[in-house]
Short mmCIF file of N, CA and C in Angstrom, two decimals:
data_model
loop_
_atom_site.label_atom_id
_atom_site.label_comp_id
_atom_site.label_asym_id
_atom_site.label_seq_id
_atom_site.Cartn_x
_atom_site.Cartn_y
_atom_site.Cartn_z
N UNK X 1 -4.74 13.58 -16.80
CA UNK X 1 -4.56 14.93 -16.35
C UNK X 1 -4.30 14.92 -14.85
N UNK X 2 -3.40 15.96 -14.58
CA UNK X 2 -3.05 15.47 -13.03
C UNK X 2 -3.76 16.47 -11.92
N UNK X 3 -4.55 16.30 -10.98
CA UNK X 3 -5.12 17.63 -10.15
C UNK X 3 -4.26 17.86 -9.62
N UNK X 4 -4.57 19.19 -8.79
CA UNK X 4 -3.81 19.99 -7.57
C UNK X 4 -4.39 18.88 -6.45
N UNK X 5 -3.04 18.85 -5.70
CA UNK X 5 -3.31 17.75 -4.61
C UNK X 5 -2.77 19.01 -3.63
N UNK X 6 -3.49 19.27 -2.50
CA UNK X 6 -3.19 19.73 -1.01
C UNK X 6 -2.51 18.94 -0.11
N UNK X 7 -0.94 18.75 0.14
CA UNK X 7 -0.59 17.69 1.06
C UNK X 7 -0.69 17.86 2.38
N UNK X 8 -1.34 17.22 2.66
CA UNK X 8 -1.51 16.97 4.12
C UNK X 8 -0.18 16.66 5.10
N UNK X 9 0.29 17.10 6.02
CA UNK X 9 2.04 17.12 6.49
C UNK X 9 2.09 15.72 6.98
N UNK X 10 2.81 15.24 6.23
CA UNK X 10 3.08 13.66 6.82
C UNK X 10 3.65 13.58 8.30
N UNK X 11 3.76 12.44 9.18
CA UNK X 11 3.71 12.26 10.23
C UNK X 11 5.14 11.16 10.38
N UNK X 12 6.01 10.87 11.28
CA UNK X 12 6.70 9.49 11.37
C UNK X 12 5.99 8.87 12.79
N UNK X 13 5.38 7.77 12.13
CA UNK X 13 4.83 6.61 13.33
C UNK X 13 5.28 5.75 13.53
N UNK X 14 5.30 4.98 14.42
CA UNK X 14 5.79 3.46 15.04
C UNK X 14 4.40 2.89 14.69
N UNK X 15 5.07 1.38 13.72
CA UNK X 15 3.77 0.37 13.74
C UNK X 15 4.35 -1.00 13.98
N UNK X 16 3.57 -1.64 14.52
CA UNK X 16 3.59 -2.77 14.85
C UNK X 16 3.66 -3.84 13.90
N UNK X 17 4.00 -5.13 14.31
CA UNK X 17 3.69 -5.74 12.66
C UNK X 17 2.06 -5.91 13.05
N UNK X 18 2.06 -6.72 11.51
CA UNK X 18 0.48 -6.92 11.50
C UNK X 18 0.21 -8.25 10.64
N UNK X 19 -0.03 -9.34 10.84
CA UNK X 19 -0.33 -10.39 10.33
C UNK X 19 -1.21 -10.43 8.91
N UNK X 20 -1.09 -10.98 8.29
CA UNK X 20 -2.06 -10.33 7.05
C UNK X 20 -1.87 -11.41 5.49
N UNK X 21 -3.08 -11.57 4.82
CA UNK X 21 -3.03 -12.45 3.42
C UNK X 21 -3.34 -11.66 2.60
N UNK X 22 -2.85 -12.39 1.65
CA UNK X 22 -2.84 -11.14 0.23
C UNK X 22 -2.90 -12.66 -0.98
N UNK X 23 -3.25 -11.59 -1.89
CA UNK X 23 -2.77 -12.55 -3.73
C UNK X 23 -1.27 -11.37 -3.81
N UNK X 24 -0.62 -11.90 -4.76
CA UNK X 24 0.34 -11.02 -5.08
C UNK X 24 0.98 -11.47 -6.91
N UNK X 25 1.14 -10.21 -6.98
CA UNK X 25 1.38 -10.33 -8.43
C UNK X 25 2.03 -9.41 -9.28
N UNK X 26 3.07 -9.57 -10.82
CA UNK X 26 3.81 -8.72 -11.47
C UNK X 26 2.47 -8.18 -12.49
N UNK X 27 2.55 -6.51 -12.01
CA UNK X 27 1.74 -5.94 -13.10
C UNK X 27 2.26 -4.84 -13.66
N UNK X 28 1.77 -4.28 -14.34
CA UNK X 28 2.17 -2.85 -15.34
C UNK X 28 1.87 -1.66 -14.64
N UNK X 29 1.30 -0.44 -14.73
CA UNK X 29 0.79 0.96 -14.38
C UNK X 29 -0.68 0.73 -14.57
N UNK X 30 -0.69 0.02 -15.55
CA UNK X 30 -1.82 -0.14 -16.87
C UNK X 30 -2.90 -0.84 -16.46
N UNK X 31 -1.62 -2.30 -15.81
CA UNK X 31 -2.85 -3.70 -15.35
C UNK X 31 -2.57 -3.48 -13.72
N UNK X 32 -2.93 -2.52 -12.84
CA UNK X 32 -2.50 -2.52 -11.92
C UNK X 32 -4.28 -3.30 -11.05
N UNK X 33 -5.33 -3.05 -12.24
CA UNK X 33 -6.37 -3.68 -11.74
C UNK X 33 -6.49 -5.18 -12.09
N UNK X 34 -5.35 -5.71 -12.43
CA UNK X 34 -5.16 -7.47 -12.22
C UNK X 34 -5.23 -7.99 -10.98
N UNK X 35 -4.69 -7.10 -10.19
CA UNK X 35 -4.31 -7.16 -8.88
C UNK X 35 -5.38 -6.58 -7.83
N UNK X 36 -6.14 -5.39 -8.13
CA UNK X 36 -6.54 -4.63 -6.97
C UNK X 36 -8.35 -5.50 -7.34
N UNK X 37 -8.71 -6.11 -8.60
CA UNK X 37 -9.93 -6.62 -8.57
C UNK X 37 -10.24 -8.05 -7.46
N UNK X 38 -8.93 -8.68 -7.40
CA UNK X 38 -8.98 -9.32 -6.65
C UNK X 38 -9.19 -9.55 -5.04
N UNK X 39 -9.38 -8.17 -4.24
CA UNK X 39 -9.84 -8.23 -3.09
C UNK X 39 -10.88 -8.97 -2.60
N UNK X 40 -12.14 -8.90 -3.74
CA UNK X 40 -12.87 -9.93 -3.15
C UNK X 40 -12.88 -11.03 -3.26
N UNK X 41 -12.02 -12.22 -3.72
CA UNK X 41 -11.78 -12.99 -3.97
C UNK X 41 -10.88 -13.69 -2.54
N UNK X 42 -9.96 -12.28 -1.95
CA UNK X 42 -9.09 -12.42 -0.62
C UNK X 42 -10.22 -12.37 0.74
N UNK X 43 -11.63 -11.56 0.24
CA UNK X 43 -12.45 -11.85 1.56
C UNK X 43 -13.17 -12.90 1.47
N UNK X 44 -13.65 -13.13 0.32
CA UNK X 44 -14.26 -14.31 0.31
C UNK X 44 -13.58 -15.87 0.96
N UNK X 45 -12.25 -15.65 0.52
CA UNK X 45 -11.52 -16.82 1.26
C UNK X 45 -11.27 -16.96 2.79
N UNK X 46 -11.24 -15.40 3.07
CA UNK X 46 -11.23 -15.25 4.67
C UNK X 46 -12.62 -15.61 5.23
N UNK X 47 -14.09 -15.07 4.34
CA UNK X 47 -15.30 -15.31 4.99
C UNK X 47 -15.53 -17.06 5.23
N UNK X 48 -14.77 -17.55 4.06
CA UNK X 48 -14.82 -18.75 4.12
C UNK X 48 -14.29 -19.85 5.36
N UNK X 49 -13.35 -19.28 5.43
CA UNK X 49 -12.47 -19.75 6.95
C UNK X 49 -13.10 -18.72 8.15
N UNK X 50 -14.11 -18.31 8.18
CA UNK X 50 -14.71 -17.89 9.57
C UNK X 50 -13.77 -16.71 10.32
N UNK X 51 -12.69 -16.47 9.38
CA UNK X 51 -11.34 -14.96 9.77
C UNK X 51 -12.11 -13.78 9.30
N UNK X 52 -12.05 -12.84 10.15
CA UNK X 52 -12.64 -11.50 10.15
C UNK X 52 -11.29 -10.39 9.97
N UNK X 53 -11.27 -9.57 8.87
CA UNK X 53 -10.22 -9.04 8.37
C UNK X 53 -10.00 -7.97 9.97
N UNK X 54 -9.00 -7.71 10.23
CA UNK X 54 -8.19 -7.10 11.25
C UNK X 54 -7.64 -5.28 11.26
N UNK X 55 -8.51 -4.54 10.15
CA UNK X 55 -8.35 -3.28 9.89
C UNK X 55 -8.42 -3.32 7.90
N UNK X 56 -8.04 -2.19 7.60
CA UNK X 56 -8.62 -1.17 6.00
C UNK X 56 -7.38 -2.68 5.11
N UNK X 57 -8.08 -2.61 4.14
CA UNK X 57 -7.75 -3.62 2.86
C UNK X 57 -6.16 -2.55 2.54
N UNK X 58 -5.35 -3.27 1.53
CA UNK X 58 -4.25 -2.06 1.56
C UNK X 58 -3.87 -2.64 0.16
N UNK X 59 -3.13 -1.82 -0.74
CA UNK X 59 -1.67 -2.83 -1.60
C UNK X 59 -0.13 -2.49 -0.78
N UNK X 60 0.52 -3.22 -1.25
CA UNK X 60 2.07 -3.39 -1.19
C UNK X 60 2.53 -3.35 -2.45
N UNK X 61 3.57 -2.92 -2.04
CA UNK X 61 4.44 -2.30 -3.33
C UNK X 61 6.13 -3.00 -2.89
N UNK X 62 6.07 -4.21 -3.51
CA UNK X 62 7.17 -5.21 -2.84
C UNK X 62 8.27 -3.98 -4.32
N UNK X 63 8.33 -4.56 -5.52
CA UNK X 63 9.35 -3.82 -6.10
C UNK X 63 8.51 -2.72 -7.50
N UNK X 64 9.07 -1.58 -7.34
CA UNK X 64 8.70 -0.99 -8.39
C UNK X 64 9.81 -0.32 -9.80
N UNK X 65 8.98 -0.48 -10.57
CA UNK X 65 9.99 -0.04 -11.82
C UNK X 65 8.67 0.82 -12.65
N UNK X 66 8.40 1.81 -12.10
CA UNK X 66 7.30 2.52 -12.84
C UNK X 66 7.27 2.51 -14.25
N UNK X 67 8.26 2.43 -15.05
CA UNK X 67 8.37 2.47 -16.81
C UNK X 67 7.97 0.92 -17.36
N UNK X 68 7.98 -0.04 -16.40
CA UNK X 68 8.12 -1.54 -16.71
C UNK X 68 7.08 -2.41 -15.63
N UNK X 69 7.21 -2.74 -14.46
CA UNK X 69 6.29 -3.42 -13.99
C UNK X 69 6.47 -3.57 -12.52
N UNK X 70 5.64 -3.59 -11.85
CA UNK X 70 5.40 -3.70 -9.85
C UNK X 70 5.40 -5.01 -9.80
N UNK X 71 6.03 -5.14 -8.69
CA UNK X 71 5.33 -6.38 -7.92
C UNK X 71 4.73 -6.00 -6.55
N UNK X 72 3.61 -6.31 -6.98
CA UNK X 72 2.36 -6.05 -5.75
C UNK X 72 1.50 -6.61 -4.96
N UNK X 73 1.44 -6.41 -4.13
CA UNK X 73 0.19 -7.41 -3.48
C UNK X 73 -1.05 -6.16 -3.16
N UNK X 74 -2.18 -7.31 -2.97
CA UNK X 74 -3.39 -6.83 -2.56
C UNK X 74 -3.65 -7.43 -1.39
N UNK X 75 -3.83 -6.76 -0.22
CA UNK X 75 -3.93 -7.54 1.17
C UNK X 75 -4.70 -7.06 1.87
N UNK X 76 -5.16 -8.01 3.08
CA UNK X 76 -6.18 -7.90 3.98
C UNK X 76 -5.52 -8.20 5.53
N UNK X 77 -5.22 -7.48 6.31
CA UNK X 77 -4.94 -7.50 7.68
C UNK X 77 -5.70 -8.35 8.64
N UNK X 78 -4.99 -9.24 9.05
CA UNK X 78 -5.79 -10.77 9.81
C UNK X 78 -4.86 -10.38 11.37
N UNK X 79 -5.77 -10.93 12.67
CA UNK X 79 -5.32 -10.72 14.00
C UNK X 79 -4.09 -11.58 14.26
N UNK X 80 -3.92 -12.90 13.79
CA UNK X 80 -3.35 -13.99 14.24
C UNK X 80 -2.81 -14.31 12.80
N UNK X 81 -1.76 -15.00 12.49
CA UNK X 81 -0.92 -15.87 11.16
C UNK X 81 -2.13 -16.67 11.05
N UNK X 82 -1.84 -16.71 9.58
CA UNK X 82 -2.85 -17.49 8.77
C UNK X 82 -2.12 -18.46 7.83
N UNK X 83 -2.32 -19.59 7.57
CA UNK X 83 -1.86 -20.60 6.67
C UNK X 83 -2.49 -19.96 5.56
N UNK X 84 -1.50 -19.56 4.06
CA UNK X 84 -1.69 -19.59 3.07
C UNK X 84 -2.74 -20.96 2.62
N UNK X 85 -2.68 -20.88 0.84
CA UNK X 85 -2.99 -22.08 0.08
C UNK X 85 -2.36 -22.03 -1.06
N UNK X 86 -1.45 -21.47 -1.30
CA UNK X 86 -0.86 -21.30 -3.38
C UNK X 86 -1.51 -20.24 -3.81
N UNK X 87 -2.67 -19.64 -3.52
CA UNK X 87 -3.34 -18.55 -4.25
C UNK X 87 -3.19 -17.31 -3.35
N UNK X 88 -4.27 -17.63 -2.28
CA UNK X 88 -3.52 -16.84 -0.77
C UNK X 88 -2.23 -17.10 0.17
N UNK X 89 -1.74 -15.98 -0.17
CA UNK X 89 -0.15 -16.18 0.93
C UNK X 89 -0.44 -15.53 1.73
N UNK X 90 0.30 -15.97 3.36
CA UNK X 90 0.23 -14.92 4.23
C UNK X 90 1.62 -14.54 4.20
N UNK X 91 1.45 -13.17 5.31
CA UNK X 91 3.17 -12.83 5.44
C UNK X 91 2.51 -11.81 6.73
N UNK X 92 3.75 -11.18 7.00
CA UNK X 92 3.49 -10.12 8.46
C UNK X 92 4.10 -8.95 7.73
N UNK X 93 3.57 -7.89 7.81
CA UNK X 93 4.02 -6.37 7.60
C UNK X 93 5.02 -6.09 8.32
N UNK X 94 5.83 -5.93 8.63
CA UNK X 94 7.07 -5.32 9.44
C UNK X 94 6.98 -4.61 10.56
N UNK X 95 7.33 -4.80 11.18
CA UNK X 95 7.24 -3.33 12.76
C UNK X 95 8.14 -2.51 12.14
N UNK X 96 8.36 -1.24 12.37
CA UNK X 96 9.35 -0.02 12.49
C UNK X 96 8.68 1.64 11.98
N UNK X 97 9.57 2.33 11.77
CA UNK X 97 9.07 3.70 11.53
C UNK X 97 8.74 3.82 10.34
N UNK X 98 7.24 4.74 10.46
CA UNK X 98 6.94 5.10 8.87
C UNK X 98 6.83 6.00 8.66
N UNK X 99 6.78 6.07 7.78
CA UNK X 99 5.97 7.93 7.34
C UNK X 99 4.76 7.74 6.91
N UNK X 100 3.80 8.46 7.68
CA UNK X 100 2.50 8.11 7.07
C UNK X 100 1.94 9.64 6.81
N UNK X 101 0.77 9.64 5.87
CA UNK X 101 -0.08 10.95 5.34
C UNK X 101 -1.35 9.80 5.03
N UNK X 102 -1.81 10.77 5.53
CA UNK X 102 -3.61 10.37 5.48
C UNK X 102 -4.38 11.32 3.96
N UNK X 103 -4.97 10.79 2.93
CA UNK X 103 -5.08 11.56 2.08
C UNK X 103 -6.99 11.33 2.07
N UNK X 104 -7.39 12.25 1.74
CA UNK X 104 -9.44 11.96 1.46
C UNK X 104 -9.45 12.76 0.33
N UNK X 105 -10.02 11.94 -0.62
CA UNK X 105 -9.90 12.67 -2.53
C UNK X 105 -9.58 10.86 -3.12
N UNK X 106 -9.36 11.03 -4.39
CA UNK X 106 -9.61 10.45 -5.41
C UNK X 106 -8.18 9.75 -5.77
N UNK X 107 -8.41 8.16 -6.02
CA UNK X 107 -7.18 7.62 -5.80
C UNK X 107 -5.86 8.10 -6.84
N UNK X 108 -6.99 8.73 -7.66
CA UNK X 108 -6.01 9.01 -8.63
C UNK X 108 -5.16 9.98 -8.51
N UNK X 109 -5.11 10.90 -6.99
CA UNK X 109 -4.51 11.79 -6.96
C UNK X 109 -3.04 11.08 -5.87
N UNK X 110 -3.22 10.04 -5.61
CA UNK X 110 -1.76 9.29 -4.85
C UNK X 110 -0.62 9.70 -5.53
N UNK X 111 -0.54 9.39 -6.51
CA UNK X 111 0.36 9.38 -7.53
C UNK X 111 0.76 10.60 -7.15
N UNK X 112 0.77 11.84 -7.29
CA UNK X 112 1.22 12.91 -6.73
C UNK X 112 1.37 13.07 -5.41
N UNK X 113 0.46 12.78 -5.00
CA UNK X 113 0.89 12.49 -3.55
C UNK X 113 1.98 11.98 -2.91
N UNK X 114 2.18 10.96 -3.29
CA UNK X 114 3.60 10.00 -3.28
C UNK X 114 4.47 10.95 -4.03
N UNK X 115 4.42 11.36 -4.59
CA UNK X 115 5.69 12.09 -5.12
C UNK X 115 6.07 12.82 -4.18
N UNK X 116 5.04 13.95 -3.73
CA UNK X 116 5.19 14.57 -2.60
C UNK X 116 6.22 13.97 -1.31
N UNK X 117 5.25 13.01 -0.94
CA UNK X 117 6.13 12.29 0.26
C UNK X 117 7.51 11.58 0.11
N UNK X 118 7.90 11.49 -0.67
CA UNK X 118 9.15 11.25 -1.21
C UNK X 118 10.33 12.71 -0.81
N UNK X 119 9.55 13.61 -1.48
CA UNK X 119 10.39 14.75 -1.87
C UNK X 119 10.30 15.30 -0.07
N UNK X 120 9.58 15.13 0.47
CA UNK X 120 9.03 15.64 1.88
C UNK X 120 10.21 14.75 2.75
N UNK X 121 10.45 13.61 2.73
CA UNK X 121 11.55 12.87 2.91
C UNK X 121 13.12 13.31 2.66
N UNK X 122 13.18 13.14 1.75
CA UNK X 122 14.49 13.29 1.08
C UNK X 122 14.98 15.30 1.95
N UNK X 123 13.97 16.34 1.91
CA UNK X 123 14.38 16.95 2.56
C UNK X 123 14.72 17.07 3.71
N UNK X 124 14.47 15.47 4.66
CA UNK X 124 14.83 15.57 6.25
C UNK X 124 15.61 14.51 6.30
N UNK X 125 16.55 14.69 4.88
CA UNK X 125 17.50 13.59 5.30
C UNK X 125 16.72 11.64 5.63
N UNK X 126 15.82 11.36 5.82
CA UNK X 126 14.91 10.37 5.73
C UNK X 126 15.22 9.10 4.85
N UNK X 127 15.47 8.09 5.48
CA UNK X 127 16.07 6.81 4.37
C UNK X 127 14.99 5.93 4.30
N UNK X 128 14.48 5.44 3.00
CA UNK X 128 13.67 4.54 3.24
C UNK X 128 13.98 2.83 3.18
N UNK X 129 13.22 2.33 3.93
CA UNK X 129 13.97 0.71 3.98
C UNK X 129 13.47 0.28 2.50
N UNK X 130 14.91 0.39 1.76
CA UNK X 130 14.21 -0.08 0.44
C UNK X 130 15.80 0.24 -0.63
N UNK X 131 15.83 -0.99 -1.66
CA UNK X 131 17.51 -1.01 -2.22
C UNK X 131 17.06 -1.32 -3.50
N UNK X 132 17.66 -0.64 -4.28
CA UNK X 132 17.54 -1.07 -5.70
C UNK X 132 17.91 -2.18 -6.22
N UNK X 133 17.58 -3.00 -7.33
CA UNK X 133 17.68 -3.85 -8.02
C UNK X 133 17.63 -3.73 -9.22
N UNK X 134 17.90 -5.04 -10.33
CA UNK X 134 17.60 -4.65 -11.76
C UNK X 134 16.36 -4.70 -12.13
N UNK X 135 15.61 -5.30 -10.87
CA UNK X 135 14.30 -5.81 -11.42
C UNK X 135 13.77 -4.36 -10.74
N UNK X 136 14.04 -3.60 -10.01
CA UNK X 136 13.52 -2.19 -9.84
C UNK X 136 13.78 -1.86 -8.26
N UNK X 137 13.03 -1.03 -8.04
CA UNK X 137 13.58 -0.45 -6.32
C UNK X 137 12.97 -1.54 -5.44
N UNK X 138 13.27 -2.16 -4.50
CA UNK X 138 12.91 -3.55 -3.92
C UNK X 138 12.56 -2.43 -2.60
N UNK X 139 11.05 -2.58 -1.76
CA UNK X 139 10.67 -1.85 -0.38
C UNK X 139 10.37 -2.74 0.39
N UNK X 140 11.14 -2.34 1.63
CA UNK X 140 10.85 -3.17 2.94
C UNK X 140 9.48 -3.43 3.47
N UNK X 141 8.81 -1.88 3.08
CA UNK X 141 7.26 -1.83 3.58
C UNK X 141 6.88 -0.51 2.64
N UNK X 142 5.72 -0.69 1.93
CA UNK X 142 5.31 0.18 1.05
C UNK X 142 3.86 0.42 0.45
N UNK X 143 3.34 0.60 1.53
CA UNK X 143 1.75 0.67 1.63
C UNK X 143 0.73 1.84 1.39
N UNK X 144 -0.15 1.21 0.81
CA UNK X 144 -1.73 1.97 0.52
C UNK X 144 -2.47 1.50 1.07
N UNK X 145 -3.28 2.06 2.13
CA UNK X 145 -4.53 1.49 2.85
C UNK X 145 -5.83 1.94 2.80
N UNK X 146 -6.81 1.20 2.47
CA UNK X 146 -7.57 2.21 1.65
C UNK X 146 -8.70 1.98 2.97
N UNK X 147 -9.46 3.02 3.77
CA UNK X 147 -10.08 3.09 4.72
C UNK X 147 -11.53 3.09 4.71
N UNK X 148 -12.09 3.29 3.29
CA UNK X 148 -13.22 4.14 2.85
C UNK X 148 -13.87 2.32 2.38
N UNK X 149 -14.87 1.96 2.71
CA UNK X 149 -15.61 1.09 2.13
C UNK X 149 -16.13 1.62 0.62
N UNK X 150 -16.11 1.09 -0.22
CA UNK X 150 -16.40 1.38 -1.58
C UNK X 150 -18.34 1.21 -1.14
N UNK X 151 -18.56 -0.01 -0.58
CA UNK X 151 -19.58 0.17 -0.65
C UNK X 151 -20.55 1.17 0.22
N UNK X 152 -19.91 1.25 1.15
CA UNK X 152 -20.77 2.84 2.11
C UNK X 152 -20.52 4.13 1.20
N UNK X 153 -19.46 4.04 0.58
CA UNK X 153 -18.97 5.19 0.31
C UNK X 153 -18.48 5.60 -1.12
N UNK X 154 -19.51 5.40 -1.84
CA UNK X 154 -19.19 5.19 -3.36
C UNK X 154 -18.29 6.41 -4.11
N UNK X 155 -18.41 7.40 -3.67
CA UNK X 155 -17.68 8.86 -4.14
C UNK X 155 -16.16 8.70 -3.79
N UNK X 156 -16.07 8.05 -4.63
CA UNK X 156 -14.04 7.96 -4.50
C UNK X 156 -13.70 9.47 -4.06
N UNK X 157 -14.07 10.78 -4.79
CA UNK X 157 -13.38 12.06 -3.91
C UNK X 157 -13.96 12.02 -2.67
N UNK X 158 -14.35 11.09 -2.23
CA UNK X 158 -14.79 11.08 -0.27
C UNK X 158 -13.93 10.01 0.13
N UNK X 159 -12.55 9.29 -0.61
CA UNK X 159 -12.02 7.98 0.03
C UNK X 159 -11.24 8.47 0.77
N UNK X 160 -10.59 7.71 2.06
CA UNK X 160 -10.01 8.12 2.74
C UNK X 160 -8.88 6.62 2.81
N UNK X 161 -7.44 7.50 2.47
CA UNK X 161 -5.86 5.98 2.00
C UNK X 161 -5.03 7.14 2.84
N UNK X 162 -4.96 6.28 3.53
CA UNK X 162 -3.28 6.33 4.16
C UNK X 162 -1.69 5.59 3.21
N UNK X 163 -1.13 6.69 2.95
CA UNK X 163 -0.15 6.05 2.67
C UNK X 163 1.22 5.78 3.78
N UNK X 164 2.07 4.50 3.91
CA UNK X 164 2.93 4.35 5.14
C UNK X 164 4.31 3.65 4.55
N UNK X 165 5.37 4.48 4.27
CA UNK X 165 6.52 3.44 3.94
C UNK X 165 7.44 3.64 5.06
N UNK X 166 8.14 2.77 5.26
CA UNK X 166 8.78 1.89 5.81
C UNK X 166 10.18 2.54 5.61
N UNK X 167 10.50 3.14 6.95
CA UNK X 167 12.26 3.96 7.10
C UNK X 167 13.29 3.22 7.29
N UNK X 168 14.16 2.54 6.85
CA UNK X 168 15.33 2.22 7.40
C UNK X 168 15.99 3.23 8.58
N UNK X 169 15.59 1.89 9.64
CA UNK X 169 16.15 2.15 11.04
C UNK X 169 15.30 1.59 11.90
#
């Protein structure tokens, strides 16, 4: 069932890149928690190497085909490049313009949300860095950042996700 979502007026920001490790992986709508259970598995490897994560845990949304399957990562923002291992990859987030909206409520209400910001786009003329494929829409930068510690803050309608994609230009 879908709630009434209140959108909050998205913003265009300049971001910097940002150094950062992730797992990454092809999932469904369905198994999208193949992917997002694995965060602690990404701090634990950082606690392990003595790296202190560098700001809010996030996913990426490398390609989507909503009827068929994402490719996604689950990532953690590190100060400095980090040597992968085969399980953890690093990579750098991109510098350039985003559109960002700050949302506090229940993750399940993104999904509309994002629709929103799409449509909020497309009316200002707004291109996003991002080209279709067969394997689905391929994004330059396409982020969820989730700000809210699960554990301080157990009431998902109290989370606080920024969403930020990535403009061509």
């Amino acid at each position: 069932m879908s709630r009434e979502v209140a959108m909050p007026e998205p913003t265009v920001v300049a971001r910097a890149d940002q150094p950062y490790v992730a797992i990454r992986g092809r999932v469904s709508m369905d198994t999208i928690g193949e992917i997002a259970d694995r965060f602690p598995e990404i701090f634990g490897w950082l606690d392990s190497r003595g790296i202190a994560p560098a700001g809010a845990p996030f996913f990426r949304f490398n390609v989507i085909d909503m009827d068929h399957s994402l490719e996604m990562e689950a990532g953690v923002p590190v100060t400095d490049d980090v040597q992968g291992d085969g399980v953890i990859l690093s990579g750098v987030l991109p510098a350039g313009r985003y559109v960002s909206v700050t949302h506090v409520g229940h993750p399940d209400d993104l999904m509309d949300l994002t629709a929103e910001v799409l449509r909020w786009a497309a009316e200002r003329d707004l291109r996003w860095d991002m080209s279709p494929t067969p394997e689905g829409d391929r994004w330059g930068c396409r982020l969820e950042l989730y700000k809210t510690d699960p554990a301080v803050e157990p009431d998902m309608d109290k989370w606080e996700t920024e969403l930020a994609f990535r403009l061509d230009d």
